[in-house]
């Protein structure tokens, strides 16, 4: 296999992840410059993928590219420690905030200048798609493993529930790596010392024909605030419900998915019926081929089930007069 | 336009649960914007999926049926949906934050220069515009973003954030036929698909986990757990005590010193519910606990607690599931 000359790894830029970095809305400048962390886990995983391709003879050189403040050593030094051969910094102000579209366009301009044909993008965000569009390259997303063949890039994609599939494309190609891709090897002392002495190549946005004020900005940042957990809704009000019915639903938790807990005891076959009923309600039944099983009629006889009288819940509900299974009041987690 | 659309993910003739979540959210947003809810349904023969979409909020279903749409193909799907969105210009298009949903949303945004917000947890309609609130990876922060222009806004939403609304089975939706676009020149070849084997898939990716605790009593009893896992199509997990006793291998351990899992269903068999274990599984969407001790802390976090002897209950559950499968 003829080795391609170079593979490029674009490192993450996540200034908002640092708690001290709050952007000034409507502007590109962050209210406070972020602390500069080292290379992230995603960065190191991407470098590891590239290093393995070099070791397999598929490429000759691994070059890391990052948007970083002029003079900053990280995250590029971390990538060099992990095995990259060369580091290129696109120098920007320390407090610059770029969204995925702007970051992708800036990186695309730099990689065009560098003659990139195969690019690995660290991190799970959409920036890789914008980078691919800027380079006119195929975009291969959610990749766990990358293989280079004759005139093609092959990725094994990570799908939900452990499923996998293979995508292939000819270069130029941008591969966005999924979480859980190759873990980085432990770096050697020699690698650390070498990285510390290495000089980075540096490009400026103006130099690569992508001045910041001309970058596309389809998204405007308005506010950053502490995260608030959203209560999941399970029942919207049905048309025709009266005010009293809606209020009742609200007071009894009918519109939130905060769970109504049951603790039941009884005959195994009747408990099994309750178990299956829960699975049906929550669409958790899978047949042999993965299809959702059709609901079955209840088999529990009235009075066959009764709630436990003791337990960690605050109070046990008494069985209703008709003998149907009683339910415990909701318990906050 | 004020409409809100949802890209439908479906499997085996039914919409994915996350699709139903997005439809509910789309209804709420459309109520504020004064528009309709549209569902973008692409597949080989996806007609059976259309009815549940209406029950969960769709007013119109844009349906494309073609053999090439059987599996997600990024270029075909983008070529089919992109021009429709460009022409109709909905206010907002919601995508599930799955591997394929995220790919399609990012692809459309990048190719057409449309605004995209990933990992959204909520939306606010304000003065005819929609603000998208997204979580920031790696930080306990939410960023509120908005579109800078008039293009369709695209947003991805993770599963199990919104919850599924109660369906209204009296609702119906109009159907609009869509032509599948098959670009002549395509770069990406979609190759082999590998379905996960629940017996060997990593626990972090398993959708259903049946876990064994010390209350199972013996190594021989592990077969009861494995049988139930097989009947459910799930994976086997274990507490640290079970692993230390050598009943199950270490890679099956869940908890503080093991793996953290977030399956859709977690069945805890003979597990007391000590904190060291529950920290690794309490985020499961549905928890069923089987234990004979009424004071077991696991019952405090379980959606359904079955109090009884695991040696009797597990075979009964397995038998019932197998009987159902034979009947269908």
PDB file of N, CA and C in Angstrom, chain A residues 17 129 136-137 139 141 157-158 160-168 170 217-218 220 222-225 227-228 230 232-234 254 259 261-264 271-272 276 282-283 285 288 290 308 310-312 333, chain B residues 11 25 71 98-100 103 107 110 115 121 124 131 140-146 148 160-166 187-189 191-192 194-196 205 207 264 282 285-286 294 301-303 305 307 317 325:
ATOM      1  N   UNK A  17     -16.646  25.255  27.984  1.00  0.00           N
ATOM      2  CA  UNK A  17     -16.673  24.188  28.982  1.00  0.00           C
ATOM      3  C   UNK A  17     -16.014  24.643  30.282  1.00  0.00           C
ATOM      4  N   UNK A 129     -18.740  18.656  10.249  1.00  0.00           N
ATOM      5  CA  UNK A 129     -19.573  18.769   9.044  1.00  0.00           C
ATOM      6  C   UNK A 129     -19.275  20.077   8.317  1.00  0.00           C
ATOM      7  N   UNK A 136     -14.886  20.736   0.762  1.00  0.00           N
ATOM      8  CA  UNK A 136     -15.463  19.954  -0.346  1.00  0.00           C
ATOM      9  C   UNK A 136     -15.173  18.474  -0.173  1.00  0.00           C
ATOM     10  N   UNK A 137     -15.138  18.028   1.089  1.00  0.00           N
ATOM     11  CA  UNK A 137     -14.757  16.649   1.398  1.00  0.00           C
ATOM     12  C   UNK A 137     -15.980  15.861   1.851  1.00  0.00           C
ATOM     13  N   UNK A 139     -18.009  13.703   4.478  1.00  0.00           N
ATOM     14  CA  UNK A 139     -18.102  13.785   5.937  1.00  0.00           C
ATOM     15  C   UNK A 139     -18.555  12.438   6.466  1.00  0.00           C
ATOM     16  N   UNK A 141     -19.268  10.476   9.848  1.00  0.00           N
ATOM     17  CA  UNK A 141     -19.475  10.839  11.257  1.00  0.00           C
ATOM     18  C   UNK A 141     -19.562   9.621  12.160  1.00  0.00           C
ATOM     19  N   UNK A 157     -18.824   2.885  12.108  1.00  0.00           N
ATOM     20  CA  UNK A 157     -19.607   3.885  12.831  1.00  0.00           C
ATOM     21  C   UNK A 157     -20.261   3.287  14.059  1.00  0.00           C
ATOM     22  N   UNK A 158     -20.348   4.094  15.077  1.00  0.00           N
ATOM     23  CA  UNK A 158     -21.028   3.689  16.293  1.00  0.00           C
ATOM     24  C   UNK A 158     -22.470   4.175  16.218  1.00  0.00           C
ATOM     25  N   UNK A 160     -26.658   3.452  17.887  1.00  0.00           N
ATOM     26  CA  UNK A 160     -27.260   3.229  19.199  1.00  0.00           C
ATOM     27  C   UNK A 160     -27.331   1.726  19.510  1.00  0.00           C
ATOM     28  N   UNK A 161     -27.407   1.437  20.777  1.00  0.00           N
ATOM     29  CA  UNK A 161     -27.626   0.072  21.306  1.00  0.00           C
ATOM     30  C   UNK A 161     -26.524  -0.886  20.880  1.00  0.00           C
ATOM     31  N   UNK A 162     -25.331  -0.368  20.650  1.00  0.00           N
ATOM     32  CA  UNK A 162     -24.221  -1.244  20.316  1.00  0.00           C
ATOM     33  C   UNK A 162     -24.146  -1.651  18.859  1.00  0.00           C
ATOM     34  N   UNK A 163     -25.052  -1.179  18.031  1.00  0.00           N
ATOM     35  CA  UNK A 163     -25.004  -1.522  16.610  1.00  0.00           C
ATOM     36  C   UNK A 163     -23.861  -0.776  15.912  1.00  0.00           C
ATOM     37  N   UNK A 164     -23.401  -1.344  14.826  1.00  0.00           N
ATOM     38  CA  UNK A 164     -22.306  -0.738  14.073  1.00  0.00           C
ATOM     39  C   UNK A 164     -22.627  -0.793  12.579  1.00  0.00           C
ATOM     40  N   UNK A 165     -22.032   0.101  11.813  1.00  0.00           N
ATOM     41  CA  UNK A 165     -22.112  -0.025  10.354  1.00  0.00           C
ATOM     42  C   UNK A 165     -20.856   0.584   9.745  1.00  0.00           C
ATOM     43  N   UNK A 166     -20.653   0.277   8.473  1.00  0.00           N
ATOM     44  CA  UNK A 166     -19.438   0.713   7.783  1.00  0.00           C
ATOM     45  C   UNK A 166     -19.795   1.717   6.700  1.00  0.00           C
ATOM     46  N   UNK A 167     -19.071   2.817   6.663  1.00  0.00           N
ATOM     47  CA  UNK A 167     -19.189   3.794   5.566  1.00  0.00           C
ATOM     48  C   UNK A 167     -17.825   3.906   4.908  1.00  0.00           C
ATOM     49  N   UNK A 168     -17.852   4.144   3.598  1.00  0.00           N
ATOM     50  CA  UNK A 168     -16.612   4.287   2.844  1.00  0.00           C
ATOM     51  C   UNK A 168     -16.731   5.489   1.931  1.00  0.00           C
ATOM     52  N   UNK A 170     -14.077   8.078  -0.908  1.00  0.00           N
ATOM     53  CA  UNK A 170     -12.730   8.417  -1.366  1.00  0.00           C
ATOM     54  C   UNK A 170     -12.308   9.735  -0.747  1.00  0.00           C
ATOM     55  N   UNK A 217     -21.797  33.332  10.344  1.00  0.00           N
ATOM     56  CA  UNK A 217     -22.287  33.232  11.726  1.00  0.00           C
ATOM     57  C   UNK A 217     -23.797  33.044  11.698  1.00  0.00           C
ATOM     58  N   UNK A 218     -24.270  31.856  11.393  1.00  0.00           N
ATOM     59  CA  UNK A 218     -25.719  31.651  11.322  1.00  0.00           C
ATOM     60  C   UNK A 218     -26.393  31.615  12.689  1.00  0.00           C
ATOM     61  N   UNK A 220     -26.599  33.025  16.731  1.00  0.00           N
ATOM     62  CA  UNK A 220     -26.223  34.119  17.621  1.00  0.00           C
ATOM     63  C   UNK A 220     -26.382  33.644  19.067  1.00  0.00           C
ATOM     64  N   UNK A 222     -27.105  34.214  22.812  1.00  0.00           N
ATOM     65  CA  UNK A 222     -27.795  35.254  23.581  1.00  0.00           C
ATOM     66  C   UNK A 222     -27.471  35.209  25.063  1.00  0.00           C
ATOM     67  N   UNK A 223     -27.419  34.015  25.649  1.00  0.00           N
ATOM     68  CA  UNK A 223     -27.232  33.936  27.107  1.00  0.00           C
ATOM     69  C   UNK A 223     -26.514  32.646  27.450  1.00  0.00           C
ATOM     70  N   UNK A 224     -25.760  32.675  28.519  1.00  0.00           N
ATOM     71  CA  UNK A 224     -25.236  31.446  29.102  1.00  0.00           C
ATOM     72  C   UNK A 224     -25.624  31.460  30.566  1.00  0.00           C
ATOM     73  N   UNK A 225     -26.175  30.371  31.039  1.00  0.00           N
ATOM     74  CA  UNK A 225     -26.633  30.337  32.431  1.00  0.00           C
ATOM     75  C   UNK A 225     -26.424  28.939  32.989  1.00  0.00           C
ATOM     76  N   UNK A 227     -27.173  25.316  34.234  1.00  0.00           N
ATOM     77  CA  UNK A 227     -28.111  24.345  33.668  1.00  0.00           C
ATOM     78  C   UNK A 227     -29.251  24.084  34.638  1.00  0.00           C
ATOM     79  N   UNK A 228     -30.463  23.976  34.104  1.00  0.00           N
ATOM     80  CA  UNK A 228     -31.626  23.621  34.929  1.00  0.00           C
ATOM     81  C   UNK A 228     -32.222  22.352  34.346  1.00  0.00           C
ATOM     82  N   UNK A 230     -34.790  19.793  33.244  1.00  0.00           N
ATOM     83  CA  UNK A 230     -36.167  19.933  32.797  1.00  0.00           C
ATOM     84  C   UNK A 230     -36.963  18.708  33.244  1.00  0.00           C
ATOM     85  N   UNK A 232     -39.524  15.904  32.890  1.00  0.00           N
ATOM     86  CA  UNK A 232     -40.070  15.248  31.707  1.00  0.00           C
ATOM     87  C   UNK A 232     -41.590  15.235  31.798  1.00  0.00           C
ATOM     88  N   UNK A 233     -42.265  15.499  30.685  1.00  0.00           N
ATOM     89  CA  UNK A 233     -43.724  15.458  30.684  1.00  0.00           C
ATOM     90  C   UNK A 233     -44.186  14.140  30.099  1.00  0.00           C
ATOM     91  N   UNK A 234     -45.248  13.629  30.668  1.00  0.00           N
ATOM     92  CA  UNK A 234     -45.755  12.372  30.133  1.00  0.00           C
ATOM     93  C   UNK A 234     -47.198  12.489  29.680  1.00  0.00           C
ATOM     94  N   UNK A 254     -49.981  13.873  37.230  1.00  0.00           N
ATOM     95  CA  UNK A 254     -50.369  13.250  35.961  1.00  0.00           C
ATOM     96  C   UNK A 254     -49.688  13.821  34.749  1.00  0.00           C
ATOM     97  N   UNK A 259     -42.184   9.379  38.814  1.00  0.00           N
ATOM     98  CA  UNK A 259     -42.710   8.052  38.716  1.00  0.00           C
ATOM     99  C   UNK A 259     -43.652   7.658  39.839  1.00  0.00           C
ATOM    100  N   UNK A 261     -44.613   4.788  41.968  1.00  0.00           N
ATOM    101  CA  UNK A 261     -43.926   3.546  42.284  1.00  0.00           C
ATOM    102  C   UNK A 261     -44.899   2.530  42.848  1.00  0.00           C
ATOM    103  N   UNK A 262     -44.650   1.294  42.511  1.00  0.00           N
ATOM    104  CA  UNK A 262     -45.447   0.197  43.044  1.00  0.00           C
ATOM    105  C   UNK A 262     -44.503  -0.804  43.664  1.00  0.00           C
ATOM    106  N   UNK A 263     -44.890  -1.337  44.817  1.00  0.00           N
ATOM    107  CA  UNK A 263     -44.202  -2.495  45.372  1.00  0.00           C
ATOM    108  C   UNK A 263     -45.278  -3.541  45.597  1.00  0.00           C
ATOM    109  N   UNK A 264     -45.152  -4.648  44.908  1.00  0.00           N
ATOM    110  CA  UNK A 264     -46.208  -5.645  44.916  1.00  0.00           C
ATOM    111  C   UNK A 264     -45.674  -6.969  45.421  1.00  0.00           C
ATOM    112  N   UNK A 271     -47.498 -11.603  39.521  1.00  0.00           N
ATOM    113  CA  UNK A 271     -46.446 -10.584  39.486  1.00  0.00           C
ATOM    114  C   UNK A 271     -45.833 -10.503  38.093  1.00  0.00           C
ATOM    115  N   UNK A 272     -45.724 -11.657  37.448  1.00  0.00           N
ATOM    116  CA  UNK A 272     -45.190 -11.671  36.087  1.00  0.00           C
ATOM    117  C   UNK A 272     -46.097 -10.874  35.152  1.00  0.00           C
ATOM    118  N   UNK A 276     -45.016  -7.615  32.902  1.00  0.00           N
ATOM    119  CA  UNK A 276     -45.220  -7.507  31.453  1.00  0.00           C
ATOM    120  C   UNK A 276     -46.056  -6.275  31.121  1.00  0.00           C
ATOM    121  N   UNK A 282     -44.385   0.861  28.651  1.00  0.00           N
ATOM    122  CA  UNK A 282     -43.200   1.669  28.373  1.00  0.00           C
ATOM    123  C   UNK A 282     -42.512   1.239  27.069  1.00  0.00           C
ATOM    124  N   UNK A 283     -43.201   0.418  26.277  1.00  0.00           N
ATOM    125  CA  UNK A 283     -42.674  -0.011  24.967  1.00  0.00           C
ATOM    126  C   UNK A 283     -41.290  -0.631  25.105  1.00  0.00           C
ATOM    127  N   UNK A 285     -40.938  -4.112  25.325  1.00  0.00           N
ATOM    128  CA  UNK A 285     -40.944  -5.511  24.928  1.00  0.00           C
ATOM    129  C   UNK A 285     -40.386  -5.641  23.540  1.00  0.00           C
ATOM    130  N   UNK A 288     -38.191 -11.578  19.076  1.00  0.00           N
ATOM    131  CA  UNK A 288     -36.921 -12.143  18.650  1.00  0.00           C
ATOM    132  C   UNK A 288     -36.239 -11.274  17.614  1.00  0.00           C
ATOM    133  N   UNK A 290     -36.606  -8.094  17.421  1.00  0.00           N
ATOM    134  CA  UNK A 290     -36.512  -6.730  17.907  1.00  0.00           C
ATOM    135  C   UNK A 290     -37.795  -5.943  17.773  1.00  0.00           C
ATOM    136  N   UNK A 308     -47.034  -4.290  49.321  1.00  0.00           N
ATOM    137  CA  UNK A 308     -46.291  -4.605  50.529  1.00  0.00           C
ATOM    138  C   UNK A 308     -46.685  -3.630  51.610  1.00  0.00           C
ATOM    139  N   UNK A 310     -44.785  -2.975  54.329  1.00  0.00           N
ATOM    140  CA  UNK A 310     -43.614  -2.285  54.869  1.00  0.00           C
ATOM    141  C   UNK A 310     -42.672  -2.001  53.718  1.00  0.00           C
ATOM    142  N   UNK A 311     -41.694  -1.193  53.980  1.00  0.00           N
ATOM    143  CA  UNK A 311     -40.737  -0.872  52.923  1.00  0.00           C
ATOM    144  C   UNK A 311     -40.225   0.533  53.102  1.00  0.00           C
ATOM    145  N   UNK A 312     -39.342   0.950  52.271  1.00  0.00           N
ATOM    146  CA  UNK A 312     -38.704   2.257  52.445  1.00  0.00           C
ATOM    147  C   UNK A 312     -39.580   3.430  52.026  1.00  0.00           C
ATOM    148  N   UNK A 333     -36.852  10.880  44.357  1.00  0.00           N
ATOM    149  CA  UNK A 333     -35.531  10.234  44.370  1.00  0.00           C
ATOM    150  C   UNK A 333     -34.535  11.120  45.081  1.00  0.00           C
TER     151      UNK A 333
ATOM    152  N   UNK B  11     -38.145   2.139  13.480  1.00  0.00           N
ATOM    153  CA  UNK B  11     -37.512   0.837  13.449  1.00  0.00           C
ATOM    154  C   UNK B  11     -38.603  -0.219  13.539  1.00  0.00           C
ATOM    155  N   UNK B  25     -42.843  17.954  21.722  1.00  0.00           N
ATOM    156  CA  UNK B  25     -42.185  19.248  21.856  1.00  0.00           C
ATOM    157  C   UNK B  25     -42.550  20.142  20.670  1.00  0.00           C
ATOM    158  N   UNK B  71     -32.350   2.006   4.767  1.00  0.00           N
ATOM    159  CA  UNK B  71     -31.420   2.398   5.823  1.00  0.00           C
ATOM    160  C   UNK B  71     -31.004   3.839   5.599  1.00  0.00           C
ATOM    161  N   UNK B  98     -29.321  11.310  17.712  1.00  0.00           N
ATOM    162  CA  UNK B  98     -28.739   9.982  17.535  1.00  0.00           C
ATOM    163  C   UNK B  98     -27.596  10.123  16.531  1.00  0.00           C
ATOM    164  N   UNK B  99     -26.908   9.024  16.262  1.00  0.00           N
ATOM    165  CA  UNK B  99     -25.783   9.090  15.319  1.00  0.00           C
ATOM    166  C   UNK B  99     -26.273   9.597  13.957  1.00  0.00           C
ATOM    167  N   UNK B 100     -27.378   9.025  13.478  1.00  0.00           N
ATOM    168  CA  UNK B 100     -27.864   9.409  12.153  1.00  0.00           C
ATOM    169  C   UNK B 100     -28.603  10.745  12.160  1.00  0.00           C
ATOM    170  N   UNK B 103     -26.034  13.403  12.330  1.00  0.00           N
ATOM    171  CA  UNK B 103     -25.313  13.497  11.050  1.00  0.00           C
ATOM    172  C   UNK B 103     -26.139  14.285  10.039  1.00  0.00           C
ATOM    173  N   UNK B 107     -25.189  17.855   8.462  1.00  0.00           N
ATOM    174  CA  UNK B 107     -24.956  17.846   7.011  1.00  0.00           C
ATOM    175  C   UNK B 107     -25.782  18.931   6.334  1.00  0.00           C
ATOM    176  N   UNK B 110     -24.486  22.426   7.302  1.00  0.00           N
ATOM    177  CA  UNK B 110     -23.206  22.775   6.683  1.00  0.00           C
ATOM    178  C   UNK B 110     -23.368  23.018   5.184  1.00  0.00           C
ATOM    179  N   UNK B 115     -28.788  27.672  10.401  1.00  0.00           N
ATOM    180  CA  UNK B 115     -28.375  27.675  11.814  1.00  0.00           C
ATOM    181  C   UNK B 115     -28.705  26.336  12.485  1.00  0.00           C
ATOM    182  N   UNK B 121     -32.263  21.286  24.940  1.00  0.00           N
ATOM    183  CA  UNK B 121     -33.111  20.746  26.011  1.00  0.00           C
ATOM    184  C   UNK B 121     -34.450  21.458  26.090  1.00  0.00           C
ATOM    185  N   UNK B 124     -37.945  28.271  23.229  1.00  0.00           N
ATOM    186  CA  UNK B 124     -38.841  29.364  23.640  1.00  0.00           C
ATOM    187  C   UNK B 124     -39.228  30.131  22.395  1.00  0.00           C
ATOM    188  N   UNK B 131     -36.035  30.670  20.329  1.00  0.00           N
ATOM    189  CA  UNK B 131     -34.743  30.550  20.991  1.00  0.00           C
ATOM    190  C   UNK B 131     -34.523  29.087  21.364  1.00  0.00           C
ATOM    191  N   UNK B 140     -21.819  22.417  33.421  1.00  0.00           N
ATOM    192  CA  UNK B 140     -23.236  22.430  33.839  1.00  0.00           C
ATOM    193  C   UNK B 140     -23.837  23.771  33.450  1.00  0.00           C
ATOM    194  N   UNK B 141     -23.794  24.034  32.164  1.00  0.00           N
ATOM    195  CA  UNK B 141     -24.277  25.305  31.649  1.00  0.00           C
ATOM    196  C   UNK B 141     -25.220  25.067  30.478  1.00  0.00           C
ATOM    197  N   UNK B 142     -26.127  26.011  30.311  1.00  0.00           N
ATOM    198  CA  UNK B 142     -26.992  26.018  29.143  1.00  0.00           C
ATOM    199  C   UNK B 142     -26.756  27.307  28.371  1.00  0.00           C
ATOM    200  N   UNK B 143     -26.649  27.196  27.058  1.00  0.00           N
ATOM    201  CA  UNK B 143     -26.495  28.370  26.212  1.00  0.00           C
ATOM    202  C   UNK B 143     -27.783  28.581  25.427  1.00  0.00           C
ATOM    203  N   UNK B 144     -28.281  29.794  25.417  1.00  0.00           N
ATOM    204  CA  UNK B 144     -29.477  30.134  24.637  1.00  0.00           C
ATOM    205  C   UNK B 144     -29.011  30.783  23.348  1.00  0.00           C
ATOM    206  N   UNK B 145     -29.406  30.165  22.224  1.00  0.00           N
ATOM    207  CA  UNK B 145     -28.975  30.674  20.925  1.00  0.00           C
ATOM    208  C   UNK B 145     -30.196  30.947  20.071  1.00  0.00           C
ATOM    209  N   UNK B 146     -29.982  31.747  19.037  1.00  0.00           N
ATOM    210  CA  UNK B 146     -31.062  32.052  18.102  1.00  0.00           C
ATOM    211  C   UNK B 146     -30.453  32.180  16.723  1.00  0.00           C
ATOM    212  N   UNK B 148     -29.495  33.857  13.237  1.00  0.00           N
ATOM    213  CA  UNK B 148     -29.160  35.218  12.843  1.00  0.00           C
ATOM    214  C   UNK B 148     -29.944  35.638  11.600  1.00  0.00           C
ATOM    215  N   UNK B 160     -34.836  11.006  25.979  1.00  0.00           N
ATOM    216  CA  UNK B 160     -35.120  10.952  27.420  1.00  0.00           C
ATOM    217  C   UNK B 160     -34.881  12.291  28.112  1.00  0.00           C
ATOM    218  N   UNK B 161     -35.013  13.373  27.398  1.00  0.00           N
ATOM    219  CA  UNK B 161     -34.950  14.699  28.030  1.00  0.00           C
ATOM    220  C   UNK B 161     -36.355  15.260  28.192  1.00  0.00           C
ATOM    221  N   UNK B 162     -37.174  15.060  27.179  1.00  0.00           N
ATOM    222  CA  UNK B 162     -38.494  15.700  27.166  1.00  0.00           C
ATOM    223  C   UNK B 162     -39.567  14.772  27.731  1.00  0.00           C
ATOM    224  N   UNK B 163     -39.509  13.489  27.409  1.00  0.00           N
ATOM    225  CA  UNK B 163     -40.570  12.565  27.796  1.00  0.00           C
ATOM    226  C   UNK B 163     -41.630  12.505  26.712  1.00  0.00           C
ATOM    227  N   UNK B 164     -42.405  11.429  26.737  1.00  0.00           N
ATOM    228  CA  UNK B 164     -43.409  11.217  25.692  1.00  0.00           C
ATOM    229  C   UNK B 164     -44.775  11.627  26.213  1.00  0.00           C
ATOM    230  N   UNK B 165     -45.469  12.460  25.447  1.00  0.00           N
ATOM    231  CA  UNK B 165     -46.815  12.877  25.824  1.00  0.00           C
ATOM    232  C   UNK B 165     -47.801  11.731  25.632  1.00  0.00           C
ATOM    233  N   UNK B 166     -48.906  11.821  26.353  1.00  0.00           N
ATOM    234  CA  UNK B 166     -49.974  10.845  26.172  1.00  0.00           C
ATOM    235  C   UNK B 166     -50.522  10.972  24.743  1.00  0.00           C
ATOM    236  N   UNK B 187     -20.654  10.261  -2.893  1.00  0.00           N
ATOM    237  CA  UNK B 187     -19.298   9.921  -2.451  1.00  0.00           C
ATOM    238  C   UNK B 187     -19.308   8.822  -1.401  1.00  0.00           C
ATOM    239  N   UNK B 188     -20.326   8.840  -0.561  1.00  0.00           N
ATOM    240  CA  UNK B 188     -20.317   7.932   0.585  1.00  0.00           C
ATOM    241  C   UNK B 188     -21.060   6.653   0.239  1.00  0.00           C
ATOM    242  N   UNK B 189     -20.391   5.542   0.478  1.00  0.00           N
ATOM    243  CA  UNK B 189     -21.031   4.246   0.273  1.00  0.00           C
ATOM    244  C   UNK B 189     -21.382   3.687   1.651  1.00  0.00           C
ATOM    245  N   UNK B 191     -22.153   0.780   3.839  1.00  0.00           N
ATOM    246  CA  UNK B 191     -21.819  -0.635   3.741  1.00  0.00           C
ATOM    247  C   UNK B 191     -22.551  -1.493   4.753  1.00  0.00           C
ATOM    248  N   UNK B 192     -21.865  -2.494   5.254  1.00  0.00           N
ATOM    249  CA  UNK B 192     -22.478  -3.516   6.106  1.00  0.00           C
ATOM    250  C   UNK B 192     -22.976  -2.933   7.419  1.00  0.00           C
ATOM    251  N   UNK B 194     -24.010  -4.096  11.364  1.00  0.00           N
ATOM    252  CA  UNK B 194     -23.770  -5.172  12.328  1.00  0.00           C
ATOM    253  C   UNK B 194     -24.663  -4.936  13.549  1.00  0.00           C
ATOM    254  N   UNK B 195     -25.644  -5.824  13.731  1.00  0.00           N
ATOM    255  CA  UNK B 195     -26.524  -5.680  14.892  1.00  0.00           C
ATOM    256  C   UNK B 195     -25.784  -6.170  16.135  1.00  0.00           C
ATOM    257  N   UNK B 196     -25.963  -5.471  17.232  1.00  0.00           N
ATOM    258  CA  UNK B 196     -25.287  -5.854  18.471  1.00  0.00           C
ATOM    259  C   UNK B 196     -25.894  -7.128  19.039  1.00  0.00           C
ATOM    260  N   UNK B 205     -23.731   0.461  26.451  1.00  0.00           N
ATOM    261  CA  UNK B 205     -24.559   0.618  25.252  1.00  0.00           C
ATOM    262  C   UNK B 205     -25.820  -0.235  25.285  1.00  0.00           C
ATOM    263  N   UNK B 207     -29.447  -1.627  25.951  1.00  0.00           N
ATOM    264  CA  UNK B 207     -30.726  -0.971  26.151  1.00  0.00           C
ATOM    265  C   UNK B 207     -31.481  -1.579  27.325  1.00  0.00           C
ATOM    266  N   UNK B 264     -32.690   1.605  29.062  1.00  0.00           N
ATOM    267  CA  UNK B 264     -34.122   1.917  29.117  1.00  0.00           C
ATOM    268  C   UNK B 264     -34.796   1.060  30.187  1.00  0.00           C
ATOM    269  N   UNK B 282     -28.791   4.300  38.624  1.00  0.00           N
ATOM    270  CA  UNK B 282     -30.017   5.010  39.027  1.00  0.00           C
ATOM    271  C   UNK B 282     -30.593   5.880  37.922  1.00  0.00           C
ATOM    272  N   UNK B 285     -33.988   4.445  32.730  1.00  0.00           N
ATOM    273  CA  UNK B 285     -35.310   5.026  32.506  1.00  0.00           C
ATOM    274  C   UNK B 285     -36.389   4.285  33.298  1.00  0.00           C
ATOM    275  N   UNK B 286     -36.295   2.965  33.371  1.00  0.00           N
ATOM    276  CA  UNK B 286     -37.264   2.158  34.116  1.00  0.00           C
ATOM    277  C   UNK B 286     -36.482   1.147  34.951  1.00  0.00           C
ATOM    278  N   UNK B 294     -38.345  -6.694  52.301  1.00  0.00           N
ATOM    279  CA  UNK B 294     -39.169  -5.494  52.097  1.00  0.00           C
ATOM    280  C   UNK B 294     -38.437  -4.210  52.438  1.00  0.00           C
ATOM    281  N   UNK B 301     -35.979   3.305  44.739  1.00  0.00           N
ATOM    282  CA  UNK B 301     -35.723   3.916  43.437  1.00  0.00           C
ATOM    283  C   UNK B 301     -36.355   3.128  42.294  1.00  0.00           C
ATOM    284  N   UNK B 302     -37.054   2.056  42.617  1.00  0.00           N
ATOM    285  CA  UNK B 302     -37.623   1.213  41.554  1.00  0.00           C
ATOM    286  C   UNK B 302     -38.986   1.722  41.137  1.00  0.00           C
ATOM    287  N   UNK B 303     -39.270   1.638  39.846  1.00  0.00           N
ATOM    288  CA  UNK B 303     -40.606   1.947  39.356  1.00  0.00           C
ATOM    289  C   UNK B 303     -41.576   0.828  39.717  1.00  0.00           C
ATOM    290  N   UNK B 305     -41.556  -2.723  42.137  1.00  0.00           N
ATOM    291  CA  UNK B 305     -40.888  -3.631  43.047  1.00  0.00           C
ATOM    292  C   UNK B 305     -41.679  -4.919  43.139  1.00  0.00           C
ATOM    293  N   UNK B 307     -41.875  -8.187  45.277  1.00  0.00           N
ATOM    294  CA  UNK B 307     -41.349  -8.739  46.515  1.00  0.00           C
ATOM    295  C   UNK B 307     -41.561 -10.243  46.494  1.00  0.00           C
ATOM    296  N   UNK B 317     -41.200 -14.882  35.340  1.00  0.00           N
ATOM    297  CA  UNK B 317     -41.110 -13.774  34.380  1.00  0.00           C
ATOM    298  C   UNK B 317     -40.623 -14.298  33.032  1.00  0.00           C
ATOM    299  N   UNK B 325     -43.843 -14.675  23.311  1.00  0.00           N
ATOM    300  CA  UNK B 325     -43.114 -14.722  22.053  1.00  0.00           C
ATOM    301  C   UNK B 325     -43.627 -15.877  21.205  1.00  0.00           C
TER     302      UNK B 325
END
